[in-house]
JSON list of C-alpha atoms in Angstrom, two decimals:
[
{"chain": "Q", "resi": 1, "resn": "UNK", "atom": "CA", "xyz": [64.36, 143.08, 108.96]},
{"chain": "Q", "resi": 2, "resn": "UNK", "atom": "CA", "xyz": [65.33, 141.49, 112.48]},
{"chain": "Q", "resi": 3, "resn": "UNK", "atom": "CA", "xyz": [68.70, 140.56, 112.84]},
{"chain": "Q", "resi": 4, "resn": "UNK", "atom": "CA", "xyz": [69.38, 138.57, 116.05]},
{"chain": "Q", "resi": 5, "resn": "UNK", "atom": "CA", "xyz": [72.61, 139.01, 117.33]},
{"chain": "Q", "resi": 6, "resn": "UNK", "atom": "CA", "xyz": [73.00, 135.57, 119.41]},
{"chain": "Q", "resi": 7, "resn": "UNK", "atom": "CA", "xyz": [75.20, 135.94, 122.56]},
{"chain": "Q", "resi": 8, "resn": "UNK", "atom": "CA", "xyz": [76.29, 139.06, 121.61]},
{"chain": "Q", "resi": 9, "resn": "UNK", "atom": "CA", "xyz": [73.26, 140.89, 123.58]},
{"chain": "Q", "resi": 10, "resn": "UNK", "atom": "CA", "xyz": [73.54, 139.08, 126.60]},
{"chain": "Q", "resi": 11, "resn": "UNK", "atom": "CA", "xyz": [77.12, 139.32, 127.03]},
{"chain": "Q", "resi": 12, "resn": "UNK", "atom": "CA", "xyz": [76.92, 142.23, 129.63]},
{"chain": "Q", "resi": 13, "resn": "UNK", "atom": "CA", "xyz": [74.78, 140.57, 131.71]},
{"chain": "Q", "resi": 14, "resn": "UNK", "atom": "CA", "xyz": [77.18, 137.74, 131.64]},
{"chain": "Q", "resi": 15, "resn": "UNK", "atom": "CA", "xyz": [80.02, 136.95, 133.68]},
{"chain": "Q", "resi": 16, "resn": "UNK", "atom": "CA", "xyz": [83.35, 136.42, 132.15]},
{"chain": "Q", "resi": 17, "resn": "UNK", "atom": "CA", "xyz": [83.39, 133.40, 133.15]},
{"chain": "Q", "resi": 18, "resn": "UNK", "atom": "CA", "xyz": [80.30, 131.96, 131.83]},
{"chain": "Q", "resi": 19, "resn": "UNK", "atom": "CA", "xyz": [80.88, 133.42, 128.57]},
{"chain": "Q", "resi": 20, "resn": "UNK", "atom": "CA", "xyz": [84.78, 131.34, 128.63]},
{"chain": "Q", "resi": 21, "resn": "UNK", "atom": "CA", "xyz": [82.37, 128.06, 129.87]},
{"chain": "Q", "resi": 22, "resn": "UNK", "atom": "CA", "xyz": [80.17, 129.06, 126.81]},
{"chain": "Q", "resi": 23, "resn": "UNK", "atom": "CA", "xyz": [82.95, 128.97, 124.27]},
{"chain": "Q", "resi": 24, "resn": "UNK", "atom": "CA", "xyz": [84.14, 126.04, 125.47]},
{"chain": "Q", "resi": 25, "resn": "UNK", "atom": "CA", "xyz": [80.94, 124.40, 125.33]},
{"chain": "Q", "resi": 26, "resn": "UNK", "atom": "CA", "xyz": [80.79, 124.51, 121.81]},
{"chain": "Q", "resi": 27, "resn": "UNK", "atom": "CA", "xyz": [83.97, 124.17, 121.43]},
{"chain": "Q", "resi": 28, "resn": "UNK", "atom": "CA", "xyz": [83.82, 121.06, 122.75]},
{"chain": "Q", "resi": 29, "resn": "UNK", "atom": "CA", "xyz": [80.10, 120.10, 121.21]},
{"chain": "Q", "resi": 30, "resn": "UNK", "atom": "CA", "xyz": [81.63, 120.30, 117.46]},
{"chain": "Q", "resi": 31, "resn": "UNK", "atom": "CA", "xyz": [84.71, 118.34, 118.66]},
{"chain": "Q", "resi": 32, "resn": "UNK", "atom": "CA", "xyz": [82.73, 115.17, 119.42]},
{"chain": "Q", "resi": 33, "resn": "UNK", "atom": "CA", "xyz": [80.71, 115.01, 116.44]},
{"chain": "Q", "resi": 34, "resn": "UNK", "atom": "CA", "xyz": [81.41, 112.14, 113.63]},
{"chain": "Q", "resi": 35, "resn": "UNK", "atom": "CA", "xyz": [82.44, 113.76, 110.33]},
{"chain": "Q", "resi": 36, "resn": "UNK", "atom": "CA", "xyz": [79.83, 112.39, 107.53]},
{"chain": "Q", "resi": 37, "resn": "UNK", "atom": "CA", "xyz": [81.44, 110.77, 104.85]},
{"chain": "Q", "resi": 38, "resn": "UNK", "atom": "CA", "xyz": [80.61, 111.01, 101.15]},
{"chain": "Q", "resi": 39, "resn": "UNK", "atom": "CA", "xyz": [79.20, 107.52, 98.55]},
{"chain": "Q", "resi": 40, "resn": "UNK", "atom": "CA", "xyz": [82.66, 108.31, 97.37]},
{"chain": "Q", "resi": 41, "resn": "UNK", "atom": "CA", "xyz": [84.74, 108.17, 100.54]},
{"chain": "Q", "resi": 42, "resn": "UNK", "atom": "CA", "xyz": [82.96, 105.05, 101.49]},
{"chain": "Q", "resi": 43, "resn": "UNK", "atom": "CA", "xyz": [83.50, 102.99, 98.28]},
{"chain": "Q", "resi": 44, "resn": "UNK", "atom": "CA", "xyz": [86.86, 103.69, 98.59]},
{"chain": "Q", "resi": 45, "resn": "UNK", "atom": "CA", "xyz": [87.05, 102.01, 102.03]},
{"chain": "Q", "resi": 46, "resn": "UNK", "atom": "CA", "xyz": [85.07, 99.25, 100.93]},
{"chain": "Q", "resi": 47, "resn": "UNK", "atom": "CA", "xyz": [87.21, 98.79, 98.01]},
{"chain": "Q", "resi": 48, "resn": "UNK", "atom": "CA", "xyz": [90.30, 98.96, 100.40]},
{"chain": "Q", "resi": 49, "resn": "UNK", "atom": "CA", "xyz": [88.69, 96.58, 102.84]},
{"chain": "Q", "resi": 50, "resn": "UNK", "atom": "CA", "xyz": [87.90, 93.32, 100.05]},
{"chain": "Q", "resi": 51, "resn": "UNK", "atom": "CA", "xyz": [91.23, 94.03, 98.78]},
{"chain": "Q", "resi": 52, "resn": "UNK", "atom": "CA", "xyz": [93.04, 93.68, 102.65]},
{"chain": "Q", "resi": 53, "resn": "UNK", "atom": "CA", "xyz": [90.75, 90.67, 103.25]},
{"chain": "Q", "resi": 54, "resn": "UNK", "atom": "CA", "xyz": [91.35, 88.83, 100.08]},
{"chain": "Q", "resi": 55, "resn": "UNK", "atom": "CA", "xyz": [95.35, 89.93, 99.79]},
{"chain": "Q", "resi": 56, "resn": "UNK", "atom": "CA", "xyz": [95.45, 89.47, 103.75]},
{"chain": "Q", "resi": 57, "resn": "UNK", "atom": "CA", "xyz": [97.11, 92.42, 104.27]},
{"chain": "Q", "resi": 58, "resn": "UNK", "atom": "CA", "xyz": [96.96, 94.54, 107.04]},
{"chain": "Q", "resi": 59, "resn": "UNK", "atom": "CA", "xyz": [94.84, 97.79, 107.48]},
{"chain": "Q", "resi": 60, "resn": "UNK", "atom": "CA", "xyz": [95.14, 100.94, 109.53]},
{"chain": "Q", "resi": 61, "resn": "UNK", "atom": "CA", "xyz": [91.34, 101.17, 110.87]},
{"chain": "Q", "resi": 62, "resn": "UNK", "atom": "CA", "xyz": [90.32, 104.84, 112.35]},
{"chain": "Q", "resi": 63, "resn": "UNK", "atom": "CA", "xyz": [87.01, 104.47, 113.95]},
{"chain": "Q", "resi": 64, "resn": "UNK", "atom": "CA", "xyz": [84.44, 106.93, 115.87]},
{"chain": "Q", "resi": 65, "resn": "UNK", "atom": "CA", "xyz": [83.50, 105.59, 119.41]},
{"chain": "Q", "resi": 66, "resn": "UNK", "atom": "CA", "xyz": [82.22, 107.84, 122.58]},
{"chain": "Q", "resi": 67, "resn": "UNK", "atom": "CA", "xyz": [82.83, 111.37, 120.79]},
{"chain": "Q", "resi": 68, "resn": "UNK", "atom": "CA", "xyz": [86.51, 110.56, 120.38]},
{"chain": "Q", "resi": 69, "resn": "UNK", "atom": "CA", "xyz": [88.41, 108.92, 117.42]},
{"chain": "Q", "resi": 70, "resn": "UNK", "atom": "CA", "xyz": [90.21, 105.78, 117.74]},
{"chain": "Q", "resi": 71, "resn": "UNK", "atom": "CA", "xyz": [93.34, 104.24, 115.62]},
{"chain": "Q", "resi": 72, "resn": "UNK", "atom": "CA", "xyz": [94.54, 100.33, 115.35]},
{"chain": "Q", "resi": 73, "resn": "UNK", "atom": "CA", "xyz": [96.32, 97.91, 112.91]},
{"chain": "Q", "resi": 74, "resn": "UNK", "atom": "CA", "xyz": [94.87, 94.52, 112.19]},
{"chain": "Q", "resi": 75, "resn": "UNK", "atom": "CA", "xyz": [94.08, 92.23, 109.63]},
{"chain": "Q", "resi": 76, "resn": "UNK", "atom": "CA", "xyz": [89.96, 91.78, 108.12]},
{"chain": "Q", "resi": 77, "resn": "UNK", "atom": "CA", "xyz": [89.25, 88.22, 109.49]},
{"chain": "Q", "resi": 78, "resn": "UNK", "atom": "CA", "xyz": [85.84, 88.83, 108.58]},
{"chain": "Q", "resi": 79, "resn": "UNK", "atom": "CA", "xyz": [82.69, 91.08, 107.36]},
{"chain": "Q", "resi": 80, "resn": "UNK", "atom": "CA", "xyz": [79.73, 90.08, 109.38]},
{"chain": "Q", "resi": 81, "resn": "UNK", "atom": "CA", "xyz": [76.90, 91.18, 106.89]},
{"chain": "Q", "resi": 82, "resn": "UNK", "atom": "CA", "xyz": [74.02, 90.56, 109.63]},
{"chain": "Q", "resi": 83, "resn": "UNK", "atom": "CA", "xyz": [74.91, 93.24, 112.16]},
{"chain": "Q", "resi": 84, "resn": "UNK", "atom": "CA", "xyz": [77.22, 95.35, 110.29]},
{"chain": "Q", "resi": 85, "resn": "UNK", "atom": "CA", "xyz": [80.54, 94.40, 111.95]},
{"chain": "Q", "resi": 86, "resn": "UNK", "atom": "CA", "xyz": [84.22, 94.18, 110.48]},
{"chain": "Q", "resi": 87, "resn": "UNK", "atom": "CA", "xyz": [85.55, 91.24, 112.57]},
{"chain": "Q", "resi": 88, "resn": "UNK", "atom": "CA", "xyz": [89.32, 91.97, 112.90]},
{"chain": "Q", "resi": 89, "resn": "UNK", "atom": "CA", "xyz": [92.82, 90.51, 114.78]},
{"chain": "Q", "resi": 90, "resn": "UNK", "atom": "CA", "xyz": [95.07, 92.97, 115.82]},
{"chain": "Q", "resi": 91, "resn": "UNK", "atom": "CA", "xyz": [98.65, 92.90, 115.93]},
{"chain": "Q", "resi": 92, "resn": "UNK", "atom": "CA", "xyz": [98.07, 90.71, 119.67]},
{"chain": "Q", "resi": 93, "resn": "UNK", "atom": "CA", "xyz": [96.22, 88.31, 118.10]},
{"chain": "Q", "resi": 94, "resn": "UNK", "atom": "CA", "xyz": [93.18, 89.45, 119.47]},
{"chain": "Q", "resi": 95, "resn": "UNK", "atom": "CA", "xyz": [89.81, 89.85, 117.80]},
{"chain": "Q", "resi": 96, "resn": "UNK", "atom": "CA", "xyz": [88.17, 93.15, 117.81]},
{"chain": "Q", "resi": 97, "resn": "UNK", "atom": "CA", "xyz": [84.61, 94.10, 116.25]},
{"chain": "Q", "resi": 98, "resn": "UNK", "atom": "CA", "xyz": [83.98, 97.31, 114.39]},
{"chain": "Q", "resi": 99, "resn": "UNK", "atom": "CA", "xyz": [81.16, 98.65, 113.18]},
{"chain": "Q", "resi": 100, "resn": "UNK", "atom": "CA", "xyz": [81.38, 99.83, 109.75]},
{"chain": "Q", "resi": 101, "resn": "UNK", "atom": "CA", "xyz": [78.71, 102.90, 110.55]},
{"chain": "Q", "resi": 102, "resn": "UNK", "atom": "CA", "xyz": [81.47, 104.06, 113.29]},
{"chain": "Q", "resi": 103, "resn": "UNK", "atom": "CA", "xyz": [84.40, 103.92, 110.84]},
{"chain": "Q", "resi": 104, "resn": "UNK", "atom": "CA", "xyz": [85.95, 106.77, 109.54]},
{"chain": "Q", "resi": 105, "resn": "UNK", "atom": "CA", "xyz": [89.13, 106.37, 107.65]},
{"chain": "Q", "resi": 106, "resn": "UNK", "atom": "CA", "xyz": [90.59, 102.86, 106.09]},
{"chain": "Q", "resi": 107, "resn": "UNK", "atom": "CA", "xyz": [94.10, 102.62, 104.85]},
{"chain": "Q", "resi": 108, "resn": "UNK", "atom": "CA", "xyz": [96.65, 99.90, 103.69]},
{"chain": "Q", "resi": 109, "resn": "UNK", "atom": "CA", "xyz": [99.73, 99.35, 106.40]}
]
């Protein structure tokens, strides 16, 4: 049976500092990742969403963009069904668009 041992075996070869540039590295690679979310956890936002839109009341959106996670208030102006998009206007009066693939976490204000 072959058991590989990964870095382990190539860690005195290594300079220290490669190996702290190493650890970082993946560090780093499994903070940028979206989190997957469950038929469950995404019902529940789309139940939270139609009731926000129809009620008018705002939502707390928390969205996945460029490895990092995002957080804004705002009301549901509109679900564009075409590309996807939550059409919403922020606390400025501003419209924002969010894609409903990058969201992550829905909740009433």
């Amino acid at each position: 049976m072959i058991r590989d041992r990964g870095n382990i075996k190539w860690t005195s070869m290594m300079l220290p500092e490669h190996v702290k540039e190493l650890r970082d590295w993946k560090e780093e690679e499994k903070r940028n990742q979206m989190p997957v979310l469950d038929e469950q956890k995404i019902e529940e936002m789309n139940e939270v969403i139609c009731e926000a839109m129809e009620f008018h009341w705002p939502l707390r959106l928390h969205y996945f963009k460029n490895g990092e996670t995002h957080v804004f208030t705002g009301y549901v102006h509109y679900i564009e069904p075409l590309t996807k998009e939550l059409r919403i206007i922020d606390h400025k009066n501003q419209k924002r668009n969010v894609k409903l693939l990058n969201l992550i976490h829905v909740e009433l204000e």
